[in-house]
PDB file of C-alpha atoms in Angstrom:
ATOM      1  CA  MET X   1      11.135  24.083  30.892  1.00 73.00           C
ATOM      2  CA  ALA X   2      10.908  22.344  34.616  1.00 78.00           C
ATOM      3  CA  ARG X   3      12.371  25.300  35.713  1.00 82.00           C
ATOM      4  CA  ARG X   4       9.742  27.575  34.209  1.00 82.00           C
ATOM      5  CA  ALA X   5       6.911  25.388  35.224  1.00 80.00           C
ATOM      6  CA  GLY X   6       8.256  25.003  38.961  1.00 86.00           C
ATOM      7  CA  VAL X   7       8.061  21.138  38.646  1.00 84.00           C
ATOM      8  CA  SER X   8      10.822  18.684  38.383  1.00 86.00           C
ATOM      9  CA  ARG X   9      11.975  17.028  35.083  1.00 80.00           C
ATOM     10  CA  ALA X  10      10.196  13.954  36.078  1.00 81.00           C
ATOM     11  CA  THR X  11       6.733  15.701  36.183  1.00 85.00           C
ATOM     12  CA  VAL X  12       7.479  17.280  32.735  1.00 78.00           C
ATOM     13  CA  SER X  13       8.232  14.284  31.150  1.00 74.00           C
ATOM     14  CA  GLN X  14       5.223  12.140  32.697  1.00 74.00           C
ATOM     15  CA  ILE X  15       2.814  15.131  31.673  1.00 77.00           C
ATOM     16  CA  LEU X  16       4.396  15.876  28.137  1.00 73.00           C
ATOM     17  CA  ASN X  17       4.160  11.730  27.351  1.00 66.00           C
ATOM     18  CA  GLY X  18       0.355  11.536  28.087  1.00 61.00           C
ATOM     19  CA  ARG X  19       0.840  10.159  31.667  1.00 63.00           C
ATOM     20  CA  GLY X  20      -0.041  13.261  33.560  1.00 68.00           C
ATOM     21  CA  GLN X  21      -3.609  11.942  35.167  1.00 67.00           C
ATOM     22  CA  ARG X  22      -2.128  11.756  38.601  1.00 74.00           C
ATOM     23  CA  PHE X  23      -1.125  15.260  38.778  1.00 83.00           C
ATOM     24  CA  ALA X  24      -2.980  18.266  39.753  1.00 86.00           C
ATOM     25  CA  THR X  25      -5.025  19.956  36.726  1.00 85.00           C
ATOM     26  CA  GLU X  26      -3.119  23.382  37.916  1.00 87.00           C
ATOM     27  CA  THR X  27       0.039  21.322  37.624  1.00 88.00           C
ATOM     28  CA  ARG X  28      -0.776  20.003  33.883  1.00 84.00           C
ATOM     29  CA  GLU X  29      -1.328  23.659  32.830  1.00 85.00           C
ATOM     30  CA  ARG X  30       1.775  25.287  34.137  1.00 86.00           C
ATOM     31  CA  VAL X  31       3.864  22.258  32.044  1.00 84.00           C
ATOM     32  CA  THR X  32       1.678  22.790  29.052  1.00 84.00           C
ATOM     33  CA  ARG X  33       1.809  26.549  29.456  1.00 86.00           C
ATOM     34  CA  ALA X  34       5.808  26.297  29.645  1.00 84.00           C
ATOM     35  CA  ALA X  35       5.990  24.290  26.642  1.00 81.00           C
ATOM     36  CA  THR X  36       3.940  26.323  24.606  1.00 81.00           C
ATOM     37  CA  GLU X  37       6.075  29.756  25.408  1.00 79.00           C
ATOM     38  CA  LEU X  38       9.219  27.853  25.025  1.00 76.00           C
ATOM     39  CA  GLY X  39       8.165  26.298  21.456  1.00 72.00           C
ATOM     40  CA  TYR X  40       8.675  22.702  22.785  1.00 69.00           C
ATOM     41  CA  GLN X  41       8.237  20.272  20.037  1.00 62.00           C
ATOM     42  CA  PRO X  42       8.635  16.404  21.350  1.00 58.00           C
ATOM     43  CA  SER X  43      11.562  14.230  20.295  1.00 51.00           C
ATOM     44  CA  ALA X  44       9.846  11.761  17.796  1.00 47.00           C
ATOM     45  CA  ALA X  45      12.587   9.505  18.290  1.00 45.00           C
ATOM     46  CA  GLY X  46      12.873   9.484  22.190  1.00 49.00           C
ATOM     47  CA  ARG X  47       8.776   8.885  22.147  1.00 48.00           C
ATOM     48  CA  THR X  48       9.470   6.096  19.987  1.00 44.00           C
ATOM     49  CA  LEU X  49      12.061   4.696  22.121  1.00 43.00           C
ATOM     50  CA  ALA X  50       9.778   5.024  25.059  1.00 46.00           C
ATOM     51  CA  LYS X  51       6.774   3.604  23.563  1.00 48.00           C
ATOM     52  CA  GLY X  52       7.421   0.983  21.366  1.00 47.00           C
ATOM     53  CA  SER X  53       5.961   2.523  18.329  1.00 54.00           C
ATOM     54  CA  SER X  54       6.007   6.112  17.038  1.00 71.00           C
ATOM     55  CA  ASP X  55       3.087   8.483  16.108  1.00 85.00           C
ATOM     56  CA  ILE X  56       3.261   7.753  12.461  1.00 91.00           C
ATOM     57  CA  VAL X  57       0.562   6.012  10.506  1.00 92.00           C
ATOM     58  CA  ILE X  58       1.607   5.088   7.211  1.00 92.00           C
ATOM     59  CA  ALA X  59      -0.679   5.260   4.047  1.00 89.00           C
ATOM     60  CA  VAL X  60      -0.156   2.513   1.289  1.00 87.00           C
ATOM     61  CA  ILE X  61      -0.741   4.255  -1.886  1.00 83.00           C
ATOM     62  CA  PRO X  62      -1.997   1.368  -3.552  1.00 74.00           C
ATOM     63  CA  TYR X  63      -0.215  -0.450  -6.770  1.00 69.00           C
ATOM     64  CA  THR X  64      -3.288  -0.001  -9.154  1.00 66.00           C
ATOM     65  CA  THR X  65      -5.116   2.335 -11.256  1.00 66.00           C
ATOM     66  CA  PHE X  66      -6.705   4.932  -8.953  1.00 62.00           C
ATOM     67  CA  GLY X  67      -9.192   8.313  -9.546  1.00 60.00           C
ATOM     68  CA  GLY X  68      -7.341  11.336  -9.945  1.00 60.00           C
ATOM     69  CA  ASN X  69      -8.571  12.472  -6.321  1.00 64.00           C
ATOM     70  CA  LEU X  70      -6.307  11.203  -3.985  1.00 70.00           C
ATOM     71  CA  GLN X  71      -4.551  14.234  -3.055  1.00 71.00           C
ATOM     72  CA  ASP X  72      -8.183  15.386  -1.614  1.00 70.00           C
ATOM     73  CA  ILE X  73      -8.176  12.033   0.243  1.00 74.00           C
ATOM     74  CA  PHE X  74      -4.909  12.384   2.094  1.00 80.00           C
ATOM     75  CA  GLN X  75      -5.254  15.891   2.817  1.00 80.00           C
ATOM     76  CA  ALA X  76      -8.423  15.157   5.079  1.00 77.00           C
ATOM     77  CA  ALA X  77      -6.871  12.081   6.277  1.00 80.00           C
ATOM     78  CA  THR X  78      -3.618  14.137   7.183  1.00 84.00           C
ATOM     79  CA  GLU X  79      -5.397  17.169   8.712  1.00 82.00           C
ATOM     80  CA  GLU X  80      -7.739  14.378  10.841  1.00 78.00           C
ATOM     81  CA  LEU X  81      -4.787  12.605  12.486  1.00 83.00           C
ATOM     82  CA  ALA X  82      -2.780  15.720  13.016  1.00 84.00           C
ATOM     83  CA  SER X  83      -5.843  16.591  15.205  1.00 78.00           C
ATOM     84  CA  ARG X  84      -5.037  13.679  17.149  1.00 78.00           C
ATOM     85  CA  GLY X  85      -1.071  13.605  17.403  1.00 82.00           C
ATOM     86  CA  LEU X  86      -0.466  11.472  14.594  1.00 87.00           C
ATOM     87  CA  THR X  87       1.316  12.029  11.402  1.00 90.00           C
ATOM     88  CA  LEU X  88       0.702  10.461   8.311  1.00 89.00           C
ATOM     89  CA  LEU X  89       3.372   8.980   5.862  1.00 91.00           C
ATOM     90  CA  LEU X  90       2.553   7.977   2.419  1.00 89.00           C
ATOM     91  CA  HIS X  91       4.395   4.725   0.780  1.00 89.00           C
ATOM     92  CA  LEU X  92       4.086   3.855  -2.842  1.00 86.00           C
ATOM     93  CA  ALA X  93       3.025   0.193  -2.751  1.00 82.00           C
ATOM     94  CA  THR X  94       5.213  -2.122  -4.943  1.00 81.00           C
ATOM     95  CA  GLU X  95       4.501  -5.695  -6.376  1.00 80.00           C
ATOM     96  CA  SER X  96       7.287  -6.677  -3.550  1.00 86.00           C
ATOM     97  CA  THR X  97       6.568  -6.159   0.320  1.00 89.00           C
ATOM     98  CA  ALA X  98      10.170  -5.490   0.765  1.00 92.00           C
ATOM     99  CA  PRO X  99      10.260  -1.914   0.588  1.00 92.00           C
ATOM    100  CA  LEU X 100       7.162  -1.687   2.868  1.00 91.00           C
ATOM    101  CA  ASP X 101       9.013  -4.184   5.355  1.00 93.00           C
ATOM    102  CA  ARG X 102      12.004  -1.605   5.360  1.00 93.00           C
ATOM    103  CA  VAL X 103       9.889   1.484   5.888  1.00 91.00           C
ATOM    104  CA  VAL X 104       7.707  -0.663   8.640  1.00 92.00           C
ATOM    105  CA  THR X 105      10.862  -1.676  10.458  1.00 91.00           C
ATOM    106  CA  GLY X 106      12.424   1.517  10.242  1.00 90.00           C
ATOM    107  CA  MET X 107       9.568   3.874  11.388  1.00 89.00           C
ATOM    108  CA  LYS X 108       7.870   1.635  13.925  1.00 91.00           C
ATOM    109  CA  PRO X 109       4.417   3.340  13.110  1.00 93.00           C
ATOM    110  CA  ARG X 110       1.163   2.702  15.001  1.00 90.00           C
ATOM    111  CA  ALA X 111      -0.818   1.513  12.160  1.00 91.00           C
ATOM    112  CA  VAL X 112      -0.907   1.143   8.495  1.00 92.00           C
ATOM    113  CA  ILE X 113      -3.762   1.524   6.317  1.00 87.00           C
ATOM    114  CA  SER X 114      -4.602   1.296   2.508  1.00 86.00           C
ATOM    115  CA  LEU X 115      -7.583   2.324   0.493  1.00 77.00           C
ATOM    116  CA  THR X 116      -7.401  -0.825  -1.291  1.00 79.00           C
ATOM    117  CA  PRO X 117      -7.714  -4.388   0.621  1.00 81.00           C
ATOM    118  CA  PHE X 118      -4.095  -5.627   1.709  1.00 85.00           C
ATOM    119  CA  SER X 119      -2.735  -8.397   0.348  1.00 84.00           C
ATOM    120  CA  GLN X 120      -2.217 -11.578   2.135  1.00 88.00           C
ATOM    121  CA  ALA X 121       1.383 -11.209   1.778  1.00 89.00           C
ATOM    122  CA  GLU X 122       1.141  -7.575   3.313  1.00 89.00           C
ATOM    123  CA  LEU X 123      -1.181  -8.852   5.956  1.00 90.00           C
ATOM    124  CA  ASP X 124       1.257 -11.457   7.121  1.00 93.00           C
ATOM    125  CA  LEU X 125       4.201  -8.921   6.945  1.00 93.00           C
ATOM    126  CA  LEU X 126       2.521  -6.512   9.138  1.00 92.00           C
ATOM    127  CA  LYS X 127       1.340  -9.163  11.487  1.00 92.00           C
ATOM    128  CA  SER X 128       4.871 -10.239  11.798  1.00 93.00           C
ATOM    129  CA  ARG X 129       6.072  -6.983  12.488  1.00 92.00           C
ATOM    130  CA  GLY X 130       3.144  -6.313  15.260  1.00 92.00           C
ATOM    131  CA  VAL X 131       1.771  -3.409  13.264  1.00 92.00           C
ATOM    132  CA  MET X 132      -1.744  -3.129  12.991  1.00 90.00           C
ATOM    133  CA  ALA X 133      -3.521  -2.829   9.644  1.00 89.00           C
ATOM    134  CA  PHE X 134      -6.491  -1.227   8.277  1.00 87.00           C
ATOM    135  CA  ASP X 135      -7.944  -1.772   4.756  1.00 83.00           C
ATOM    136  CA  PRO X 136     -11.726  -1.273   3.085  1.00 76.00           C
ATOM    137  CA  GLU X 137     -12.677  -4.334   4.874  1.00 72.00           C
ATOM    138  CA  SER X 138     -11.791  -3.127   8.174  1.00 63.00           C
ATOM    139  CA  SER X 139     -14.664  -0.468   8.072  1.00 57.00           C
ATOM    140  CA  SER X 140     -17.126  -2.227   5.557  1.00 57.00           C
ATOM    141  CA  LYS X 141     -19.054  -4.358   8.125  1.00 57.00           C
ATOM    142  CA  GLY X 142     -20.389  -6.769   5.803  1.00 54.00           C
ATOM    143  CA  ARG X 143     -20.982  -4.846   3.078  1.00 59.00           C
ATOM    144  CA  ILE X 144     -21.222  -5.966  -0.636  1.00 66.00           C
ATOM    145  CA  ASP X 145     -18.248  -5.453  -2.734  1.00 76.00           C
ATOM    146  CA  PRO X 146     -18.767  -1.848  -3.854  1.00 84.00           C
ATOM    147  CA  ASN X 147     -17.160  -2.836  -7.054  1.00 89.00           C
ATOM    148  CA  VAL X 148     -20.160  -5.069  -7.894  1.00 93.00           C
ATOM    149  CA  GLU X 149     -22.596  -2.001  -6.988  1.00 92.00           C
ATOM    150  CA  ILE X 150     -20.389   0.346  -9.322  1.00 94.00           C
ATOM    151  CA  GLY X 151     -20.870  -2.304 -12.092  1.00 97.00           C
ATOM    152  CA  ALA X 152     -24.418  -2.989 -11.552  1.00 97.00           C
ATOM    153  CA  LEU X 153     -24.931   0.868 -11.680  1.00 97.00           C
ATOM    154  CA  GLN X 154     -23.279   1.481 -14.751  1.00 98.00           C
ATOM    155  CA  ALA X 155     -25.064  -1.364 -16.751  1.00 98.00           C
ATOM    156  CA  ARG X 156     -28.559  -0.635 -15.457  1.00 97.00           C
ATOM    157  CA  TYR X 157     -28.188   2.810 -16.510  1.00 97.00           C
ATOM    158  CA  LEU X 158     -27.572   1.409 -19.787  1.00 98.00           C
ATOM    159  CA  ALA X 159     -30.266  -1.022 -20.290  1.00 97.00           C
ATOM    160  CA  ASP X 160     -32.931   1.651 -19.191  1.00 97.00           C
ATOM    161  CA  ARG X 161     -31.703   3.405 -22.294  1.00 96.00           C
ATOM    162  CA  GLY X 162     -32.294   0.546 -24.600  1.00 95.00           C
ATOM    163  CA  TYR X 163     -29.140  -1.040 -25.356  1.00 97.00           C
ATOM    164  CA  THR X 164     -29.935  -4.684 -26.093  1.00 94.00           C
ATOM    165  CA  ARG X 165     -26.417  -5.629 -25.758  1.00 96.00           C
ATOM    166  CA  VAL X 166     -23.688  -4.820 -22.924  1.00 98.00           C
ATOM    167  CA  ALA X 167     -20.213  -4.974 -22.712  1.00 98.00           C
ATOM    168  CA  PHE X 168     -17.699  -4.646 -20.189  1.00 98.00           C
ATOM    169  CA  ALA X 169     -14.032  -2.936 -20.553  1.00 97.00           C
ATOM    170  CA  HIS X 170     -11.397  -3.891 -18.342  1.00 95.00           C
ATOM    171  CA  LEU X 171      -8.053  -1.859 -18.457  1.00 91.00           C
ATOM    172  CA  GLN X 172      -5.517  -3.809 -19.384  1.00 88.00           C
ATOM    173  CA  ASP X 173      -2.178  -2.378 -17.063  1.00 76.00           C
ATOM    174  CA  ALA X 174       0.671  -3.880 -15.561  1.00 61.00           C
ATOM    175  CA  ARG X 175      -0.537  -2.853 -11.825  1.00 63.00           C
ATOM    176  CA  LEU X 176      -2.619  -4.985  -9.881  1.00 64.00           C
ATOM    177  CA  ASP X 177      -6.439  -4.690 -10.287  1.00 74.00           C
ATOM    178  CA  PRO X 178      -8.607  -5.279  -7.486  1.00 73.00           C
ATOM    179  CA  PHE X 179     -11.799  -3.701  -8.945  1.00 84.00           C
ATOM    180  CA  GLY X 180     -12.353  -4.773 -12.157  1.00 89.00           C
ATOM    181  CA  GLU X 181     -13.732  -8.278 -11.357  1.00 91.00           C
ATOM    182  CA  GLY X 182     -16.346  -7.085  -8.970  1.00 92.00           C
ATOM    183  CA  ARG X 183     -17.710  -4.407 -11.633  1.00 94.00           C
ATOM    184  CA  GLU X 184     -17.604  -7.187 -14.169  1.00 96.00           C
ATOM    185  CA  GLU X 185     -19.483  -9.404 -11.859  1.00 96.00           C
ATOM    186  CA  GLY X 186     -22.164  -6.355 -11.063  1.00 97.00           C
ATOM    187  CA  VAL X 187     -22.733  -6.268 -15.112  1.00 98.00           C
ATOM    188  CA  ARG X 188     -23.183  -9.556 -15.386  1.00 97.00           C
ATOM    189  CA  ARG X 189     -25.917  -9.751 -12.517  1.00 97.00           C
ATOM    190  CA  VAL X 190     -27.905  -7.180 -14.307  1.00 97.00           C
ATOM    191  CA  CYS X 191     -27.787  -9.070 -17.829  1.00 97.00           C
ATOM    192  CA  ALA X 192     -29.376 -11.826 -16.066  1.00 97.00           C
ATOM    193  CA  GLU X 193     -31.835  -9.526 -14.359  1.00 96.00           C
ATOM    194  CA  ARG X 194     -33.045  -7.846 -17.261  1.00 96.00           C
ATOM    195  CA  GLY X 195     -32.556 -11.036 -19.916  1.00 96.00           C
ATOM    196  CA  LEU X 196     -29.751  -9.762 -21.912  1.00 97.00           C
ATOM    197  CA  PRO X 197     -27.295 -12.046 -23.484  1.00 97.00           C
ATOM    198  CA  ASP X 198     -23.848 -12.294 -21.149  1.00 97.00           C
ATOM    199  CA  PRO X 199     -21.494  -9.253 -21.461  1.00 97.00           C
ATOM    200  CA  VAL X 200     -18.874  -8.986 -23.755  1.00 97.00           C
ATOM    201  CA  ILE X 201     -15.589  -8.798 -22.108  1.00 97.00           C
ATOM    202  CA  VAL X 202     -12.830  -6.576 -23.719  1.00 97.00           C
ATOM    203  CA  ARG X 203      -9.668  -5.357 -22.219  1.00 95.00           C
ATOM    204  CA  LEU X 204      -7.560  -2.691 -23.702  1.00 95.00           C
ATOM    205  CA  GLY X 205      -4.802  -0.116 -22.212  1.00 92.00           C
ATOM    206  CA  ILE X 206      -4.838   3.550 -22.376  1.00 91.00           C
ATOM    207  CA  ASP X 207      -3.744   3.139 -26.109  1.00 93.00           C
ATOM    208  CA  PRO X 208      -5.219   3.972 -29.694  1.00 95.00           C
ATOM    209  CA  HIS X 209      -4.362   0.466 -31.131  1.00 96.00           C
ATOM    210  CA  ASP X 210      -5.799  -1.449 -28.380  1.00 96.00           C
ATOM    211  CA  ALA X 211      -9.040   0.899 -28.315  1.00 97.00           C
ATOM    212  CA  LEU X 212      -9.843   0.419 -31.728  1.00 98.00           C
ATOM    213  CA  GLU X 213      -9.373  -3.432 -31.613  1.00 97.00           C
ATOM    214  CA  ALA X 214     -11.765  -3.026 -28.739  1.00 97.00           C
ATOM    215  CA  ILE X 215     -14.472  -1.236 -31.087  1.00 98.00           C
ATOM    216  CA  ASP X 216     -14.037  -3.399 -33.856  1.00 97.00           C
ATOM    217  CA  SER X 217     -14.787  -6.623 -31.864  1.00 97.00           C
ATOM    218  CA  LEU X 218     -18.173  -5.509 -31.115  1.00 97.00           C
ATOM    219  CA  GLU X 219     -21.277  -5.927 -32.600  1.00 95.00           C
ATOM    220  CA  LEU X 220     -22.516  -2.404 -33.451  1.00 95.00           C
ATOM    221  CA  PRO X 221     -24.830  -0.437 -33.364  1.00 96.00           C
ATOM    222  CA  GLY X 222     -26.908  -0.978 -30.349  1.00 95.00           C
ATOM    223  CA  ALA X 223     -24.168  -2.028 -27.494  1.00 97.00           C
ATOM    224  CA  GLY X 224     -23.706  -0.116 -24.539  1.00 98.00           C
ATOM    225  CA  ILE X 225     -20.325  -0.536 -22.976  1.00 98.00           C
ATOM    226  CA  VAL X 226     -19.459  -0.408 -19.092  1.00 98.00           C
ATOM    227  CA  CYS X 227     -16.068   1.191 -18.832  1.00 97.00           C
ATOM    228  CA  TYR X 228     -13.520   0.292 -15.950  1.00 94.00           C
ATOM    229  CA  ASN X 229     -12.967   3.931 -15.613  1.00 92.00           C
ATOM    230  CA  ASP X 230     -13.045   7.506 -17.354  1.00 94.00           C
ATOM    231  CA  ASP X 231      -9.866   6.929 -19.048  1.00 93.00           C
ATOM    232  CA  VAL X 232     -10.833   3.928 -20.815  1.00 95.00           C
ATOM    233  CA  ALA X 233     -13.990   5.138 -21.684  1.00 97.00           C
ATOM    234  CA  THR X 234     -12.290   8.473 -23.366  1.00 97.00           C
ATOM    235  CA  ALA X 235     -10.116   5.819 -25.166  1.00 97.00           C
ATOM    236  CA  LEU X 236     -13.240   4.052 -26.728  1.00 98.00           C
ATOM    237  CA  LEU X 237     -14.992   7.214 -27.355  1.00 98.00           C
ATOM    238  CA  SER X 238     -12.259   8.458 -29.936  1.00 97.00           C
ATOM    239  CA  ALA X 239     -11.881   5.011 -31.260  1.00 98.00           C
ATOM    240  CA  ALA X 240     -15.848   5.042 -31.962  1.00 98.00           C
ATOM    241  CA  THR X 241     -15.548   8.316 -33.491  1.00 97.00           C
ATOM    242  CA  ILE X 242     -12.587   7.072 -35.460  1.00 97.00           C
ATOM    243  CA  ARG X 243     -14.982   4.091 -36.889  1.00 97.00           C
ATOM    244  CA  GLY X 244     -17.589   6.383 -37.449  1.00 97.00           C
ATOM    245  CA  TRP X 245     -19.985   5.113 -34.794  1.00 98.00           C
ATOM    246  CA  ALA X 246     -21.995   7.989 -33.725  1.00 97.00           C
ATOM    247  CA  VAL X 247     -22.288   8.414 -29.552  1.00 97.00           C
ATOM    248  CA  PRO X 248     -24.879   7.492 -27.958  1.00 98.00           C
ATOM    249  CA  ALA X 249     -26.809   6.768 -31.049  1.00 97.00           C
ATOM    250  CA  ASP X 250     -24.761   3.547 -31.939  1.00 97.00           C
ATOM    251  CA  VAL X 251     -22.622   2.864 -28.913  1.00 98.00           C
ATOM    252  CA  GLY X 252     -23.223   4.174 -25.263  1.00 98.00           C
ATOM    253  CA  LEU X 253     -20.439   4.737 -22.930  1.00 98.00           C
ATOM    254  CA  VAL X 254     -20.440   4.839 -18.958  1.00 98.00           C
ATOM    255  CA  GLY X 255     -17.201   5.524 -17.126  1.00 97.00           C
ATOM    256  CA  MET X 256     -16.343   5.517 -13.444  1.00 93.00           C
ATOM    257  CA  ASP X 257     -14.638   8.009 -11.173  1.00 89.00           C
ATOM    258  CA  HIS X 258     -16.116  11.416 -12.578  1.00 91.00           C
ATOM    259  CA  THR X 259     -13.039  12.827 -13.352  1.00 89.00           C
ATOM    260  CA  PRO X 260     -12.720  16.434 -14.594  1.00 90.00           C
ATOM    261  CA  LEU X 261     -11.736  15.060 -18.043  1.00 90.00           C
ATOM    262  CA  SER X 262     -14.977  13.421 -18.192  1.00 94.00           C
ATOM    263  CA  ALA X 263     -16.883  16.753 -18.439  1.00 95.00           C
ATOM    264  CA  VAL X 264     -15.094  18.053 -21.540  1.00 96.00           C
ATOM    265  CA  THR X 265     -14.986  15.028 -24.160  1.00 96.00           C
ATOM    266  CA  ILE X 266     -17.291  15.517 -26.891  1.00 96.00           C
ATOM    267  CA  PRO X 267     -20.149  14.121 -26.081  1.00 97.00           C
ATOM    268  CA  PRO X 268     -19.390  14.414 -22.335  1.00 98.00           C
ATOM    269  CA  LEU X 269     -19.274  11.172 -20.668  1.00 97.00           C
ATOM    270  CA  SER X 270     -21.790   9.796 -18.157  1.00 98.00           C
ATOM    271  CA  THR X 271     -20.116   8.215 -15.631  1.00 97.00           C
ATOM    272  CA  VAL X 272     -20.234   7.300 -11.716  1.00 95.00           C
ATOM    273  CA  GLY X 273     -19.139   9.325  -8.881  1.00 89.00           C
ATOM    274  CA  TYR X 274     -18.531   8.813  -5.149  1.00 80.00           C
ATOM    275  CA  ASP X 275     -17.427  10.790  -2.074  1.00 74.00           C
ATOM    276  CA  GLN X 276     -13.972   9.385  -2.002  1.00 70.00           C
ATOM    277  CA  ARG X 277     -13.458  11.562   1.402  1.00 72.00           C
ATOM    278  CA  ALA X 278     -16.349   9.410   2.815  1.00 75.00           C
ATOM    279  CA  ALA X 279     -14.528   6.355   2.172  1.00 71.00           C
ATOM    280  CA  ALA X 280     -11.331   7.767   3.601  1.00 74.00           C
ATOM    281  CA  TYR X 281     -13.203   8.777   6.671  1.00 77.00           C
ATOM    282  CA  ASN X 282     -14.812   5.595   7.307  1.00 75.00           C
ATOM    283  CA  LEU X 283     -11.166   3.875   6.844  1.00 76.00           C
ATOM    284  CA  ILE X 284      -9.344   6.336   9.480  1.00 80.00           C
ATOM    285  CA  THR X 285     -12.489   5.905  12.049  1.00 80.00           C
ATOM    286  CA  ALA X 286     -11.563   2.371  11.798  1.00 78.00           C
ATOM    287  CA  ALA X 287      -8.070   3.079  12.075  1.00 80.00           C
ATOM    288  CA  LEU X 288      -8.747   5.476  15.218  1.00 80.00           C
ATOM    289  CA  GLN X 289     -11.075   2.579  16.901  1.00 78.00           C
ATOM    290  CA  GLY X 290      -8.342   0.133  16.541  1.00 80.00           C
ATOM    291  CA  LEU X 291      -5.630   2.588  18.005  1.00 81.00           C
ATOM    292  CA  GLY X 292      -7.993   2.996  21.173  1.00 79.00           C
ATOM    293  CA  GLU X 293      -8.865   6.649  20.411  1.00 76.00           C
ATOM    294  CA  SER X 294     -12.048   7.989  21.108  1.00 73.00           C
ATOM    295  CA  ILE X 295     -14.374   8.094  18.424  1.00 72.00           C
ATOM    296  CA  ASP X 296     -17.461   9.336  20.481  1.00 72.00           C
ATOM    297  CA  ASP X 297     -17.814  12.099  17.839  1.00 68.00           C
ATOM    298  CA  ARG X 298     -17.652  10.236  14.445  1.00 71.00           C
ATOM    299  CA  GLU X 299     -20.297   8.313  12.750  1.00 71.00           C
ATOM    300  CA  PRO X 300     -19.575   6.019   9.906  1.00 70.00           C
ATOM    301  CA  MET X 301     -20.601   7.897   6.350  1.00 71.00           C
ATOM    302  CA  ASP X 302     -22.652   6.009   4.030  1.00 72.00           C
ATOM    303  CA  VAL X 303     -20.291   5.875   0.613  1.00 72.00           C
ATOM    304  CA  LYS X 304     -22.935   6.584  -2.306  1.00 82.00           C
ATOM    305  CA  PHE X 305     -22.232   5.906  -5.950  1.00 88.00           C
ATOM    306  CA  ALA X 306     -24.255   8.316  -7.993  1.00 92.00           C
ATOM    307  CA  LEU X 307     -24.649   7.944 -11.829  1.00 95.00           C
ATOM    308  CA  VAL X 308     -23.707  11.293 -13.397  1.00 96.00           C
ATOM    309  CA  PRO X 309     -25.800  11.567 -16.777  1.00 96.00           C
ATOM    310  CA  ARG X 310     -24.159  13.183 -19.807  1.00 97.00           C
ATOM    311  CA  GLY X 311     -24.093  12.984 -23.193  1.00 96.00           C
ATOM    312  CA  SER X 312     -22.628   9.407 -23.852  1.00 97.00           C
ATOM    313  CA  ALA X 313     -25.377   7.177 -23.175  1.00 95.00           C
TER     314      ALA X 313
END
């Protein structure tokens, strides 16, 4: 490549490794043109050795329940980072930080990002390894917990439709739950605002027996149920139907995540949707800023939650 560009190997190395500012524009163009003609791909291992970190950004897929749109989120993040010479690597989170420690130690990433807040153990690990960490709290800029907003939006919708009692249905799952408490708090706030009784709290897995027990524990008719997500709402819709309760006349249901399934239940689920790509965009923006990348062309996006009214409430 040096021969084709008519420069020294040292000059090629400097320019291809992002340190070519002191060379003339024409020299940089010759080296870039030669690299393209020869199909040159930089050695990731060599760059890592020289810089002390790789061009990899690790995205931690949370050890929690999540909507079914992760592929869309990470596809957009992959494309954005690739345009800046960075590679996105997905890592499945576990209860232990040991697997994360191994991948961070081996890959030496530029940064680690997560769509949910890091645990204190994860933050301590990444700090000890000298790796920058970015999560929703990095890009929220003091905004109220979005889960409180979600729960309040669901509860107001039910109250506006005349339900005089409101319940909140948690998802009972072996995985971590960084969302449920905030959503329950949002429901409690709306009940207090509207002069309604404190919400009844039920917990269920996506299981017919759990769903029937939850429905049987409620004072019906007349209750509206704020559901942790569309899966919980679907399970409770099925249980209410089995017990002979009419939806929405006897019991109302509001889900969360606006999943494809929510549109095909009978009746279709009222639910809450939001632009998950906007949330990912803000997270990537915070990460790029922290990495010293230019973000002059990126304005933070407002992540808005929208009630999707259908037939279940």
